[in-house]
CSV table of C-alpha atoms in Angstrom, one decimal:
chain,number,residue,atom,x,y,z
A,25,GLY,CA,84.3,106.0,71.9
A,26,GLU,CA,86.7,107.1,74.5
A,27,ASP,CA,89.7,107.7,72.3
A,28,VAL,CA,92.0,110.6,72.6
A,29,GLU,CA,93.9,110.9,69.4
A,30,GLN,CA,97.3,112.3,68.6
A,31,SER,CA,99.8,111.9,65.8
A,32,LEU,CA,102.6,109.5,66.8
A,33,PHE,CA,105.5,111.6,65.6
A,34,LEU,CA,106.4,115.3,64.9
A,35,SER,CA,109.8,116.4,63.5
A,36,VAL,CA,110.9,120.1,63.7
A,37,ARG,CA,114.0,122.0,63.3
A,38,GLU,CA,115.8,123.5,66.4
A,39,GLY,CA,114.6,127.0,66.9
A,40,ASP,CA,111.3,126.5,65.1
A,41,SER,CA,107.9,126.3,66.8
A,42,SER,CA,106.4,122.8,67.5
A,43,VAL,CA,102.6,122.3,67.4
A,44,ILE,CA,101.3,119.1,68.8
A,45,ASN,CA,97.7,118.4,68.2
A,46,CYS,CA,95.1,116.3,70.1
A,47,THR,CA,91.4,115.5,69.7
A,48,TYR,CA,89.3,114.3,72.6
A,49,THR,CA,85.8,113.0,72.9
A,50,ASP,CA,84.2,114.1,76.1
A,51,SER,CA,82.7,117.5,76.0
A,52,SER,CA,82.2,117.4,79.8
A,53,SER,CA,85.8,117.0,80.6
A,54,THR,CA,86.9,119.4,83.3
A,55,TYR,CA,90.6,119.6,82.7
A,56,LEU,CA,92.8,118.8,79.7
A,57,TYR,CA,96.5,118.1,80.2
A,58,TRP,CA,99.8,117.9,78.5
A,59,TYR,CA,102.3,115.6,80.1
A,60,LYS,CA,105.9,115.2,79.0
A,61,GLN,CA,108.0,111.9,79.2
A,62,GLU,CA,111.7,112.1,78.7
A,63,PRO,CA,113.6,109.0,77.8
A,64,GLY,CA,113.9,106.5,80.7
A,65,ALA,CA,111.7,108.6,82.9
A,66,GLY,CA,108.1,108.8,84.1
A,67,LEU,CA,105.6,111.4,82.9
A,68,GLN,CA,105.6,114.9,84.2
A,69,LEU,CA,102.8,117.4,84.0
A,70,LEU,CA,103.8,120.1,81.5
A,71,THR,CA,100.6,122.2,81.6
A,72,TYR,CA,96.9,122.0,81.9
A,73,ILE,CA,93.9,124.0,80.8
A,74,PHE,CA,90.5,124.3,82.5
A,75,SER,CA,87.6,123.6,80.1
A,76,ASN,CA,86.2,127.1,80.3
A,77,MET,CA,89.4,128.6,78.9
A,78,ASP,CA,90.4,129.0,75.3
A,79,MET,CA,94.0,129.7,75.7
A,80,LYS,CA,96.7,129.4,78.3
A,81,GLN,CA,100.3,130.7,78.0
A,82,ASP,CA,103.2,129.8,80.1
A,83,GLN,CA,106.6,131.0,78.9
A,84,ARG,CA,107.4,129.1,75.7
A,85,LEU,CA,104.2,127.0,76.0
A,86,THR,CA,100.8,128.0,74.5
A,87,VAL,CA,97.8,125.8,74.9
A,88,LEU,CA,94.8,126.3,72.7
A,89,LEU,CA,91.4,124.7,73.3
A,90,ASN,CA,88.6,124.5,70.8
A,91,LYS,CA,85.7,123.0,72.6
A,92,LYS,CA,83.4,123.1,69.6
A,93,ASP,CA,85.8,120.8,67.6
A,94,LYS,CA,87.1,119.0,70.8
A,95,HIS,CA,90.6,120.0,69.7
A,96,LEU,CA,93.6,120.7,72.0
A,97,SER,CA,97.0,121.9,70.8
A,98,LEU,CA,100.3,122.6,72.5
A,99,ARG,CA,102.7,125.0,70.9
A,100,ILE,CA,106.3,125.1,72.0
A,101,ALA,CA,108.1,128.2,70.8
A,102,ASP,CA,111.8,128.2,70.0
A,103,THR,CA,112.1,124.4,70.2
A,104,GLN,CA,115.3,123.2,71.8
A,105,THR,CA,117.0,119.8,71.9
A,106,GLY,CA,115.9,119.5,75.5
A,107,ASP,CA,112.3,119.4,74.3
A,108,SER,CA,112.9,116.0,72.7
A,109,ALA,CA,110.4,113.8,74.5
A,110,ILE,CA,107.0,112.1,74.1
A,111,TYR,CA,104.1,114.4,74.8
A,112,PHE,CA,100.8,113.0,76.0
A,113,CYS,CA,97.4,114.6,75.9
A,114,ALA,CA,94.8,113.6,78.5
A,115,GLU,CA,91.3,114.5,79.4
A,116,SER,CA,89.7,114.1,82.8
A,117,LYS,CA,86.4,112.4,83.4
A,118,GLY,CA,84.1,112.6,86.4
A,119,SER,CA,84.6,113.8,89.9
A,120,ASN,CA,87.4,111.2,90.4
A,121,TYR,CA,89.5,112.8,87.7
A,122,GLN,CA,89.9,109.5,85.8
A,123,LEU,CA,92.1,110.3,82.9
A,124,ILE,CA,91.8,109.2,79.3
A,125,TRP,CA,95.2,109.3,77.5
A,126,GLY,CA,96.3,109.8,74.0
A,127,ALA,CA,99.0,107.5,72.6
A,128,GLY,CA,101.7,110.2,72.8
A,129,THR,CA,103.5,112.2,70.2
A,130,LYS,CA,107.2,111.8,69.9
A,131,LEU,CA,108.8,115.1,69.2
A,132,ILE,CA,112.0,114.8,67.2
A,133,ILE,CA,114.4,117.8,67.0
A,134,LYS,CA,116.5,118.2,63.9
A,135,PRO,CA,119.7,120.3,64.1
B,4,LYS,CA,109.9,116.5,99.4
B,5,ALA,CA,110.6,113.0,98.0
B,6,GLY,CA,108.9,112.1,94.7
B,7,VAL,CA,107.1,108.9,93.8
B,8,THR,CA,109.4,105.9,94.4
B,9,GLN,CA,109.0,102.7,92.5
B,10,THR,CA,110.9,99.5,93.2
B,11,PRO,CA,112.4,97.5,91.6
B,12,ARG,CA,113.4,99.7,88.6
B,13,TYR,CA,114.2,96.7,86.4
B,14,LEU,CA,113.4,93.0,86.6
B,15,ILE,CA,113.4,89.9,84.5
B,16,LYS,CA,111.0,87.1,84.9
B,17,THR,CA,110.0,84.0,83.0
B,18,ARG,CA,106.6,83.0,81.7
B,19,GLY,CA,104.4,81.5,84.4
B,20,GLN,CA,106.1,83.3,87.3
B,21,GLN,CA,104.5,86.1,89.3
B,22,VAL,CA,105.8,89.5,90.1
B,23,THR,CA,105.1,92.2,92.8
B,24,LEU,CA,105.9,95.8,92.2
B,25,SER,CA,106.0,98.5,94.9
B,26,CYS,CA,105.1,102.2,94.9
B,27,SER,CA,105.6,104.8,97.6
B,28,PRO,CA,103.6,107.9,96.8
B,29,ILE,CA,104.5,111.5,97.7
B,30,SER,CA,103.9,112.1,101.4
B,31,GLY,CA,100.3,113.2,101.9
B,32,HIS,CA,99.1,111.7,98.6
B,33,ARG,CA,96.4,109.2,99.3
B,34,SER,CA,95.5,108.3,95.7
B,35,VAL,CA,97.8,105.9,93.8
B,36,SER,CA,97.2,104.8,90.2
B,37,TRP,CA,99.0,102.2,88.1
B,38,TYR,CA,99.6,102.3,84.4
B,39,GLN,CA,101.1,99.9,81.9
B,40,GLN,CA,103.1,101.4,79.1
B,41,THR,CA,104.1,99.5,76.0
B,42,PRO,CA,105.2,100.7,72.5
B,43,GLY,CA,102.2,99.1,70.9
B,44,GLN,CA,99.4,99.9,73.3
B,45,GLY,CA,100.6,103.2,74.7
B,46,LEU,CA,99.6,104.1,78.3
B,47,GLN,CA,96.9,101.8,79.7
B,48,PHE,CA,95.2,102.5,83.0
B,49,LEU,CA,95.3,99.5,85.4
B,50,PHE,CA,93.7,100.7,88.6
B,51,GLU,CA,93.5,103.4,91.2
B,52,TYR,CA,93.5,103.1,94.9
B,53,PHE,CA,92.4,105.6,97.5
B,54,SER,CA,92.4,105.1,101.2
B,55,GLU,CA,93.1,101.4,100.8
B,56,THR,CA,90.1,100.9,98.4
B,57,GLN,CA,90.2,100.3,94.7
B,58,ARG,CA,88.3,103.2,93.2
B,59,ASN,CA,88.7,102.7,89.5
B,60,LYS,CA,89.8,99.7,87.4
B,61,GLY,CA,90.9,99.4,83.8
B,62,ASN,CA,90.3,96.6,81.3
B,63,PHE,CA,92.9,94.1,82.4
B,64,PRO,CA,92.5,90.4,83.3
B,65,GLY,CA,92.3,89.2,86.8
B,66,ARG,CA,96.0,88.2,86.8
B,67,PHE,CA,96.6,91.9,87.5
B,68,SER,CA,95.8,92.9,91.0
B,69,GLY,CA,96.8,95.5,93.5
B,70,ARG,CA,96.4,96.8,97.0
B,71,GLN,CA,97.1,99.8,99.1
B,72,PHE,CA,98.3,99.9,102.7
B,73,SER,CA,97.3,102.3,105.5
B,74,ASN,CA,100.4,104.4,104.8
B,75,SER,CA,99.2,104.8,101.2
B,76,ARG,CA,102.0,102.7,99.8
B,77,SER,CA,100.8,100.4,97.0
B,78,GLU,CA,101.7,97.2,95.4
B,79,MET,CA,100.6,95.6,92.2
B,80,ASN,CA,100.9,91.9,91.4
B,81,VAL,CA,100.9,90.1,88.1
B,82,SER,CA,100.4,86.3,88.3
B,83,THR,CA,101.1,83.7,85.6
B,84,LEU,CA,103.2,86.1,83.6
B,85,GLU,CA,102.9,86.1,79.8
B,86,LEU,CA,105.4,87.5,77.2
B,87,GLY,CA,102.9,90.3,76.5
B,88,ASP,CA,103.2,91.5,80.1
B,89,SER,CA,106.6,92.9,79.3
B,90,ALA,CA,106.2,96.6,79.8
B,91,LEU,CA,107.1,99.7,81.8
B,92,TYR,CA,104.7,99.8,84.8
B,93,LEU,CA,104.2,103.4,86.1
B,94,CYS,CA,102.8,104.4,89.4
B,95,ALA,CA,101.3,107.9,89.9
B,96,SER,CA,100.1,109.6,93.1
B,97,ARG,CA,97.7,112.5,93.5
B,98,LEU,CA,96.8,114.9,96.3
B,99,VAL,CA,93.0,114.5,96.3
B,100,THR,CA,92.4,117.5,98.6
B,101,ALA,CA,94.5,119.9,96.6
B,102,SER,CA,92.9,123.4,96.1
B,103,PRO,CA,92.3,124.0,93.3
B,104,ASN,CA,92.0,120.3,92.5
B,105,THR,CA,93.4,120.0,89.0
B,106,GLY,CA,93.8,116.2,89.2
B,107,GLU,CA,97.5,116.5,88.6
B,108,LEU,CA,99.3,113.1,88.7
B,109,PHE,CA,102.9,112.8,89.9
B,110,PHE,CA,104.6,109.8,88.3
B,111,GLY,CA,107.4,107.6,89.4
B,112,GLU,CA,110.2,106.5,87.0
B,113,GLY,CA,108.6,103.1,86.5
B,114,SER,CA,109.4,99.5,86.9
B,115,ARG,CA,110.5,97.9,83.6
B,116,LEU,CA,109.5,94.2,83.5
B,117,THR,CA,110.8,91.8,80.9
B,118,VAL,CA,109.2,88.5,80.6
B,119,LEU,CA,111.2,85.8,78.9
């Protein structure tokens, strides 16, 4: 099938690391993305990784890609209350970059 | 640079009515996509327009339609509204000629439709 799968919820304590996981289906995907949606807002691209990379780091964010297992993860170091949001994983298909989306993981921060 | 603008932000309709939503993409972006977001179904792709032509289409009934104008602004229309059409409708634009072309989508804040 074409499903991109994510857990629906993740709860972490403020200051801890958050790891949001995603499995995708198309081994020919060119790019894989993490989008963030804050309450009442549209989605915003958080980071992306090209399919020939294993890891990408950007400040507090680390993306890991395991192509063999079709597994993508997003690690947020030192999680803050402002990180509370829904995080969507997506893979691109074809030359038109049609995206297949996961259902989104709601990140809940405990004080 | 102005972001993606969607109007109206909120609207309430009754079953059987129709609705038109508008989206103005970022200047220079010629691709506009529409998504339906509901708590139960997540983010569902409706269609994508590029240079006034529908390029991709999701699995929605014919009651859902769209169009794009020569200035890249887009509208989507839902006819004969049903209760299940209550959702947040998101528009996203993309710069097709970006280099490198990462396929990044820029989203508007959405139009929240409630059908009573």
